[in-house]
Tab-separated table of C-alpha atoms and ligand atoms in Angstrom:
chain	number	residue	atom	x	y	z
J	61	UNK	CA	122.002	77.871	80.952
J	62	UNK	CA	118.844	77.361	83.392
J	63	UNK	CA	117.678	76.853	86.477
J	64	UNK	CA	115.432	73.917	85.391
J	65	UNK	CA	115.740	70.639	88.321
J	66	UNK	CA	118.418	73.403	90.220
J	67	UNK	CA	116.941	74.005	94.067
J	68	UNK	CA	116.461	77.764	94.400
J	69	UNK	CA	116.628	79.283	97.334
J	70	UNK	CA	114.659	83.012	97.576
J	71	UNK	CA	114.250	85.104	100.969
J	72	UNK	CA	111.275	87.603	100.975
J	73	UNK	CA	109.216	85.055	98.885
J	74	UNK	CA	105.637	86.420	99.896
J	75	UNK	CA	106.777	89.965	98.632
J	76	UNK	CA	105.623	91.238	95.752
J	77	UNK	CA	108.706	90.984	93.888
J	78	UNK	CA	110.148	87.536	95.536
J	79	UNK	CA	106.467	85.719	94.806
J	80	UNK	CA	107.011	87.206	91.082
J	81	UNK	CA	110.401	85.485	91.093
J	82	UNK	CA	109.296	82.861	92.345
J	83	UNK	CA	106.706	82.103	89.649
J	84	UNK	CA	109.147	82.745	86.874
J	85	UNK	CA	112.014	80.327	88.352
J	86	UNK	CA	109.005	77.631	88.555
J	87	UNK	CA	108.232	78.240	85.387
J	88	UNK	CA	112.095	77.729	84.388
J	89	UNK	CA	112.017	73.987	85.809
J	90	UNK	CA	113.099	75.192	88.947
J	91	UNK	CA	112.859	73.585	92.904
J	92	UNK	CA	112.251	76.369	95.236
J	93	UNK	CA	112.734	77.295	98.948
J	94	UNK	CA	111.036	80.046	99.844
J	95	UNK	CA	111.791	82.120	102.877
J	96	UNK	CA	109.537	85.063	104.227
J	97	UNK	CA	108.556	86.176	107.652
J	98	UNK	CA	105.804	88.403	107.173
J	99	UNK	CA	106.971	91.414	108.212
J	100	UNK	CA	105.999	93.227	105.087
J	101	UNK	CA	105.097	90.248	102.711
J	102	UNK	CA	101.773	88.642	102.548
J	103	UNK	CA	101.041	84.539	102.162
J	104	UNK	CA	98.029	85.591	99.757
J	105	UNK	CA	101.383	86.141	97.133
J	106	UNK	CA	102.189	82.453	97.121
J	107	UNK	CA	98.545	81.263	97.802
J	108	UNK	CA	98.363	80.052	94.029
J	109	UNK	CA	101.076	78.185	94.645
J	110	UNK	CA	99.773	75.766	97.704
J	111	UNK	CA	100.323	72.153	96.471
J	112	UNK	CA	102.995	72.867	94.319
J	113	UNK	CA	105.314	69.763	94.767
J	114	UNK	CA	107.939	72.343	93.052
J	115	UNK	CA	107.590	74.605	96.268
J	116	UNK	CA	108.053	74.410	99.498
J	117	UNK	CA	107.767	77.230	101.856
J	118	UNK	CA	109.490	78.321	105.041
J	119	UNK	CA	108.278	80.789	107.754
J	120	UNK	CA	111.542	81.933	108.688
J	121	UNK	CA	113.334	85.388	109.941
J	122	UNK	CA	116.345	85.515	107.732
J	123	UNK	CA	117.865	87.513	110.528
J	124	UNK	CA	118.316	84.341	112.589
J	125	UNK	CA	120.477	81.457	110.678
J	126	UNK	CA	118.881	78.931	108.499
J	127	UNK	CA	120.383	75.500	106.980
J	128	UNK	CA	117.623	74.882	104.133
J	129	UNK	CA	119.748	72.196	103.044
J	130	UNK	CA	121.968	72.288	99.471
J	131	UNK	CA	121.341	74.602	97.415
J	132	UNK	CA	122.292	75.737	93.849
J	133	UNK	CA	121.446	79.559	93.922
J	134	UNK	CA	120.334	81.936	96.421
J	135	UNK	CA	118.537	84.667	95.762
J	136	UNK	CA	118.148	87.550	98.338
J	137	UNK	CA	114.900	89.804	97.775
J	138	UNK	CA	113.749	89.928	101.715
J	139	UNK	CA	113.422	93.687	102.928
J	140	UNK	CA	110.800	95.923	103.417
J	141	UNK	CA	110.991	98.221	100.462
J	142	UNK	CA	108.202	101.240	100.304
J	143	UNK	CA	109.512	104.096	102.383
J	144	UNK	CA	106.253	104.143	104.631
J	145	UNK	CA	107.276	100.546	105.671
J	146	UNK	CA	110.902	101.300	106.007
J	147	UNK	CA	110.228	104.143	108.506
J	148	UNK	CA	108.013	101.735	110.239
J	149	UNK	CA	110.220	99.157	110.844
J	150	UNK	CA	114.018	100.589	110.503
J	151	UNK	CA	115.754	98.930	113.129
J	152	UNK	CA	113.965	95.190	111.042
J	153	UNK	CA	114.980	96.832	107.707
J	154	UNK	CA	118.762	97.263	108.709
J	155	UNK	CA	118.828	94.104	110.341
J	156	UNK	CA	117.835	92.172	107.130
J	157	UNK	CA	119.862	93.848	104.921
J	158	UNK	CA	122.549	93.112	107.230
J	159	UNK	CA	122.645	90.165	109.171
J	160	UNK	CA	119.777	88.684	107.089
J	161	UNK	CA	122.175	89.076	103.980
J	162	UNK	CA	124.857	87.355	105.794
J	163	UNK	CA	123.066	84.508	106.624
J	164	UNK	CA	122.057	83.602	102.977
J	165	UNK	CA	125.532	84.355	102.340
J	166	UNK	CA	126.851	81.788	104.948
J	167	UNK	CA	124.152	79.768	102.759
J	168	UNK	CA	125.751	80.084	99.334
J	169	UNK	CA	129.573	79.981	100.774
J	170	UNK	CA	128.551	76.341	102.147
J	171	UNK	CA	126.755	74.966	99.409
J	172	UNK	CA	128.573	76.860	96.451
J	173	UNK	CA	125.632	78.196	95.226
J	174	UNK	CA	125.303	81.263	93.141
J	175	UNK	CA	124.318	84.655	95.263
J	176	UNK	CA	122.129	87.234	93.930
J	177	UNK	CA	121.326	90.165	95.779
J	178	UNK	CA	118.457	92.596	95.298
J	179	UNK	CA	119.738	96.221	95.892
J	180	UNK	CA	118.113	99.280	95.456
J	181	UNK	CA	118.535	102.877	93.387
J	182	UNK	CA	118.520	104.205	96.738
J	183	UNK	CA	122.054	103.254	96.984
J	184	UNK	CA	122.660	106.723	95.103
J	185	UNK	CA	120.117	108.674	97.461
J	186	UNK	CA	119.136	111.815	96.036
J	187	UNK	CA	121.631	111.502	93.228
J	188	UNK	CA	123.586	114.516	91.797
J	189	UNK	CA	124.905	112.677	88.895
J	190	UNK	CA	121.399	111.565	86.285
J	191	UNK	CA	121.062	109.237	84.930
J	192	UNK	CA	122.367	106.952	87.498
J	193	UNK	CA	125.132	104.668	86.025
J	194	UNK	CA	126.563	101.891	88.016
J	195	UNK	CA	129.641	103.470	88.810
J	196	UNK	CA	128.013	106.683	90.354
J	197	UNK	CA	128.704	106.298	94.287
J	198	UNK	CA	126.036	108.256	95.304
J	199	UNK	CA	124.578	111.032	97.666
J	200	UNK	CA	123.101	109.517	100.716
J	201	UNK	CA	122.467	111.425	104.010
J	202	UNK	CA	123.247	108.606	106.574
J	203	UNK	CA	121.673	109.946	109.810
J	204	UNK	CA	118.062	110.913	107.690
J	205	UNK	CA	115.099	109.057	108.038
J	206	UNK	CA	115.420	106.938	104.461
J	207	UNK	CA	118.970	105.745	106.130
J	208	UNK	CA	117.653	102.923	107.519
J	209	UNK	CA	116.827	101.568	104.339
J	210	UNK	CA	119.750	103.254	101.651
J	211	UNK	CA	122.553	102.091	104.090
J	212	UNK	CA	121.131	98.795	104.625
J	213	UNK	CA	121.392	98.561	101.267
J	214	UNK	CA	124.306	99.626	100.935
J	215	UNK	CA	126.008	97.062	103.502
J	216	UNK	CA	124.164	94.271	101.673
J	217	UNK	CA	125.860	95.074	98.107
J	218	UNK	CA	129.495	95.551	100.852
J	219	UNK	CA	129.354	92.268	102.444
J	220	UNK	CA	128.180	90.599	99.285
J	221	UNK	CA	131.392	92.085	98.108
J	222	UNK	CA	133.692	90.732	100.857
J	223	UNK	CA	132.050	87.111	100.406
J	224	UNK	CA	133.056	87.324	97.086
J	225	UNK	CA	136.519	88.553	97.578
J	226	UNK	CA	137.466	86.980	100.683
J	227	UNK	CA	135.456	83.470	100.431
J	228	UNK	CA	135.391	82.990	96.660
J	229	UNK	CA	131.295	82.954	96.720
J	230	UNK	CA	129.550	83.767	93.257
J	231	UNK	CA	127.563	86.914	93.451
J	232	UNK	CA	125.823	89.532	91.580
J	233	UNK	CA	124.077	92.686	92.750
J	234	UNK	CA	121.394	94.380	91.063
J	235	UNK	CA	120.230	97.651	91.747
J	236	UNK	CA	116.094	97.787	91.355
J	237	UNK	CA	114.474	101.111	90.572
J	238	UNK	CA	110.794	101.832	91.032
J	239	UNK	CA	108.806	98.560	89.652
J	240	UNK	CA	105.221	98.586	89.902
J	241	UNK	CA	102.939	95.735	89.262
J	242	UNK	CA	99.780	92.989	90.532
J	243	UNK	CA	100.645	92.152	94.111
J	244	UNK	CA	102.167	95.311	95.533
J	245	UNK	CA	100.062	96.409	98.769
J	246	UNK	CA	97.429	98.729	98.313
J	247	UNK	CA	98.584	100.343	101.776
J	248	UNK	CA	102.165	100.438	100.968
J	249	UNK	CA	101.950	103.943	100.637
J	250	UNK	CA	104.122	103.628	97.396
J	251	UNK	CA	102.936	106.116	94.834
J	252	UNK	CA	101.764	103.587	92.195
J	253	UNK	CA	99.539	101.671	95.034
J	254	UNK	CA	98.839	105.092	96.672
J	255	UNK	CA	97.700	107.068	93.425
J	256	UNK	CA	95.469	104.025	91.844
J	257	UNK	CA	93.760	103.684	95.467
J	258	UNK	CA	92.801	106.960	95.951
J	259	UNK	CA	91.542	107.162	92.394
J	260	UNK	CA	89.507	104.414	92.406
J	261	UNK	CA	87.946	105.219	95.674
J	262	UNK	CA	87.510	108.587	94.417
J	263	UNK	CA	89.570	110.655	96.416
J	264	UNK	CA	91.976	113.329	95.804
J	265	UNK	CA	94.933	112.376	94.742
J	266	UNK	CA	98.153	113.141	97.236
J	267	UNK	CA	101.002	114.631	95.349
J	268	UNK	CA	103.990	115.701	98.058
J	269	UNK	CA	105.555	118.704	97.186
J	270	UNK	CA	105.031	120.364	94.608
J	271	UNK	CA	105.081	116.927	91.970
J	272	UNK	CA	108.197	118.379	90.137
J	273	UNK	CA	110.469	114.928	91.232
J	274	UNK	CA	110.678	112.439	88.829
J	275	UNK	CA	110.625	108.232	88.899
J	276	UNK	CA	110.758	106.159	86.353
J	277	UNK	CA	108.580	102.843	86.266
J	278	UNK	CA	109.467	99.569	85.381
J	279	UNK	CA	106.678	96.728	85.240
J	280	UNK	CA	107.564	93.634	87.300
J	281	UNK	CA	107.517	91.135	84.778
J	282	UNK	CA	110.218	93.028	83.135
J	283	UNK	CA	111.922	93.654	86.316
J	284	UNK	CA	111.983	89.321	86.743
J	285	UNK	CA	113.016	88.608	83.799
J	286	UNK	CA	116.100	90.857	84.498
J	287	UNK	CA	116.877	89.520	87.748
J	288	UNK	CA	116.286	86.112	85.923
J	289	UNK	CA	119.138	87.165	83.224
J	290	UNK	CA	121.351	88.399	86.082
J	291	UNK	CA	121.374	85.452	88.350
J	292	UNK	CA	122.418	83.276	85.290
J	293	UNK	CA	125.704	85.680	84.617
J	294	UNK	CA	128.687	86.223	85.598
J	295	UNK	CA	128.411	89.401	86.312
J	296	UNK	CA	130.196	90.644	90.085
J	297	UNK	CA	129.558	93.943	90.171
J	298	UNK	CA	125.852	96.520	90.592
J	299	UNK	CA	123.577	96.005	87.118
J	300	UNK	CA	120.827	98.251	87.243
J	301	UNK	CA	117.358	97.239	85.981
J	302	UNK	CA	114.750	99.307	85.846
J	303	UNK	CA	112.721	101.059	82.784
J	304	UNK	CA	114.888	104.184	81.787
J	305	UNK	CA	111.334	106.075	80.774
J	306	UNK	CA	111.372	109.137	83.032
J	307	UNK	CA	108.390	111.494	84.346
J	308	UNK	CA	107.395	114.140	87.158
J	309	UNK	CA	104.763	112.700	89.616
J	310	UNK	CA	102.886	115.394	88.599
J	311	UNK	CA	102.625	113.628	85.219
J	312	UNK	CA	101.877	110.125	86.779
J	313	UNK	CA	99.018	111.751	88.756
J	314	UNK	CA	97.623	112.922	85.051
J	315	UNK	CA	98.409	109.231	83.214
J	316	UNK	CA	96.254	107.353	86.469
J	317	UNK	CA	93.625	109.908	86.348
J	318	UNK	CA	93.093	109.380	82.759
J	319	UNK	CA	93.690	105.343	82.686
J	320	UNK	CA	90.739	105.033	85.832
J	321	UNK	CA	88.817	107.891	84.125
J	322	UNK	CA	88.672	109.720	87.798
J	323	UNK	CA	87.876	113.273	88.334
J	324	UNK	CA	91.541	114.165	89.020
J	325	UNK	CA	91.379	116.331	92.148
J	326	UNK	CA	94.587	116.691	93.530
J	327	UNK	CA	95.618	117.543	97.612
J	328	UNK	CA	99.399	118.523	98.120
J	329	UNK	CA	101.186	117.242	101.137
J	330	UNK	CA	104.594	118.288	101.952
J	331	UNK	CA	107.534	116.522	100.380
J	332	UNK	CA	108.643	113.444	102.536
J	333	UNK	CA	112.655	114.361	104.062
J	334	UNK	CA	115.378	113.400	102.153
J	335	UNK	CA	112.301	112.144	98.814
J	336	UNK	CA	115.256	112.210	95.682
J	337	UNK	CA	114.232	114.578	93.126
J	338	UNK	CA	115.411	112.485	90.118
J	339	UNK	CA	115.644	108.695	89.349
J	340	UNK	CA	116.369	107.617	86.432
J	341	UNK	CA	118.425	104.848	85.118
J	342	UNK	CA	121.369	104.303	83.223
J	343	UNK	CA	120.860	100.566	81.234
J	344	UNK	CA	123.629	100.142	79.495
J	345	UNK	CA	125.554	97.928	80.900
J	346	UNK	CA	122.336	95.424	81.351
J	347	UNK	CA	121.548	96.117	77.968
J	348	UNK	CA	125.555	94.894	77.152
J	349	UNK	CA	126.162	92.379	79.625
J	350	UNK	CA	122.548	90.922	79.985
J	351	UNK	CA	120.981	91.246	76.644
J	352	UNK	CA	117.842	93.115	79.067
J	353	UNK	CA	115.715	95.805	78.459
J	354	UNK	CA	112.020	96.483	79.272
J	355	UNK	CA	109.444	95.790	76.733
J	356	UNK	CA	106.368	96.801	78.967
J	357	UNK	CA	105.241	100.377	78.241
J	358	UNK	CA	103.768	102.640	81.014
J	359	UNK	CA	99.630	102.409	79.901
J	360	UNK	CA	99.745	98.298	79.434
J	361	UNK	CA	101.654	98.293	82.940
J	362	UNK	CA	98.943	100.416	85.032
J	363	UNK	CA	95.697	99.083	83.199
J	364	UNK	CA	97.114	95.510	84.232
J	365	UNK	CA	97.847	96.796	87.821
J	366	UNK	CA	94.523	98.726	87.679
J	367	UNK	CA	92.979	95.790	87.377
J	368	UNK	CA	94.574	93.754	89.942
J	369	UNK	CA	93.641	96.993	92.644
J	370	UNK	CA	89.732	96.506	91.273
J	371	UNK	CA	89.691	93.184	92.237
J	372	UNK	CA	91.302	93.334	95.574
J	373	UNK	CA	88.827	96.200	96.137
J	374	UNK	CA	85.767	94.394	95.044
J	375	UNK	CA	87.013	91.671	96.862
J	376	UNK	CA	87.042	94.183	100.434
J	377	UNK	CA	84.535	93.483	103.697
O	541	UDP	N1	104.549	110.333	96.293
O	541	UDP	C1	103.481	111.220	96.221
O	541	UDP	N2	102.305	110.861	96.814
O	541	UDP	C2	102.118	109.665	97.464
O	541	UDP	C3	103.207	108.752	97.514
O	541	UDP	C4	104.408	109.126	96.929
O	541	UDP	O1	103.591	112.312	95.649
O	541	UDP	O2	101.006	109.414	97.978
O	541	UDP	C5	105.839	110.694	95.670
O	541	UDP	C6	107.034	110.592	96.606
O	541	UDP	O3	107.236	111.790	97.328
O	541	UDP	C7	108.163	110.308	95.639
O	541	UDP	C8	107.483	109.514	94.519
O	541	UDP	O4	106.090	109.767	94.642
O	541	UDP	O5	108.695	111.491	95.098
O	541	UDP	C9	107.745	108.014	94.612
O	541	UDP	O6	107.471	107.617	95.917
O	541	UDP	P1	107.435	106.098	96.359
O	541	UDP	O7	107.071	106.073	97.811
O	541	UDP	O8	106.586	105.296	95.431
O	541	UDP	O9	108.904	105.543	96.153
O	541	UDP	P2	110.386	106.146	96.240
O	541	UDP	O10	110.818	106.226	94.816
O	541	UDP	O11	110.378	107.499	96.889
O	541	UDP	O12	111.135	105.142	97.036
């Protein structure tokens, strides 16, 4: 099975992760809408792809209903994502997650087209149960600031649900833990971004708390080629994908330091409300049911992302 001459339809196409996807699904032979409003995505993402007569791109707020025309698969990546853009726009983020995932929903009900949906690890909050396996339900605090985004979330994977129960629409839901990569924002405020900025700016470093919490990073063209796997399955219910290599922030400060050959001063800032202590997860069942697992190791990852940082920098007024 492909996607080669199928029209694919992907909101949040200017993100970092949707203008990943949508080079890979190109590359597959693919014809694809793309959706983004802005809000968090940037059109230098899909500039490379201007004049594409594979591509054509929308500016469109998937909150408000769109009819892009038939479609064979839809697959829906639009949100903001980093926590400092989340707080910034909440009342946007749960909006998209909800109404926005309805719409591409109404989308793939009328066209039958396959529905993927692009969930989050912060469907288990700050998870009591580690690693976090698919059938964990999670510890979320639904009134704290990272609500906005985890519930969101969480309705997204609940309607995707009742589409498929009640209307018969093919969907899959996979649950994306930290991915890091070329094309994230440098002011995203994520740590990966955050950390390689500071460093090669020479600035301290800003670890919150005390660094003890742990993430575990996946590189995005590992992360795409899941989602790629995923969207071609049959498989209904949460896949995680993310790389199950585990370490403190503490220890990520340390590996950036030594891959930009900084000085390594560190300032501590208190730990953001609600920041999960451990992520780490649970592959298994992609591993079984996808034939996925990441191939990218942690140094090859950064140096590439490194260098994608040094460029944009150079490249700054
Ligand atoms: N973090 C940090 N310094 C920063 C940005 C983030 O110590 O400048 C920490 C943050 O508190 C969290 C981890 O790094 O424990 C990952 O944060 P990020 O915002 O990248 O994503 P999250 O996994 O929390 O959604």
């Amino acid at each position: 099975m492909s996607v080669a001459r199928k029209r694919v339809l992907v909101s949040g196409a200017a993100g970092f992760l949707g203008s990943h996807m949508c080079d890979r699904l190109l590359a597959e032979g693919a014809e694809v809408i793309a959706l983004d409003n802005f809000i968090t995505g940037h059109r230098r993402n899909l500039a490379h792809l201007d004049g594409n007569p594979h591509f054509r791109f929308i500016e469109h707020d998937i909150t408000m209903p769109i009819d892009p025309g038939p479609v064979d698969y839809v697959m829906n990546m639009a949100s903001p994502a980093s926590p400092k853009d989340y707080l910034e726009f909440p009342i946007e983020t749960l909006d998209v997650g909800s109404l926005g995932t309805r719409n591409m929903l109404e989308i793939a009900a009328k066209y039958g087209a396959k529905f993927l949906t692009t969930s989050t690890s912060e469907s288990y909050g700050d998870p009591t149960v580690h690693p976090q396996v698919e059938t964990y339900w999670g510890n979320v605090n639904p009134v704290g600031p990272r609500s906005c985004y985890d519930e969101s979330k969480r309705f997204s994977e609940a309607i995707t649900m009742a589409y498929h129960r009640s209307r018969g629409v093919k969907t899959s839901i996979a649950r994306i833990f930290n991915t890091y990569g070329p094309r994230m924002k440098l002011s995203d405020g994520r740590v990966v971004p955050a950390f390689i900025d500071q460093a090669l700016q020479g600035k301290p470093i800003t670890l919150f708390g005390d660094g003890s919490q742990t993430r575990s990073f996946c590189y995005v063209s590992d992360l795409v080629d899941g989602l790629y796997r995923l969207l071609l399955s049959d498989e209904v219910y949460p896949v995680n994908l993310g790389n199950p290599n585990e370490i403190t922030i503490r220890q990520f400060a340390e590996v950036i330091t030594r891959l930009t050959a900084t000085a390594g001063a560190i300032t501590y800032e208190p730990l953001p409300e609600d920041d999960p202590k451990q992520r780490q997860p649970d592959i298994t069942k992609a591993r079984r049911q996808l034939g996925w697992e990441p191939k990218v190791d942690l140094n090859t990852g950064l140096l590439e992302t490194i260098r994608y940082f040094q460029a944009l920098q150079d490249s700054r007024p």
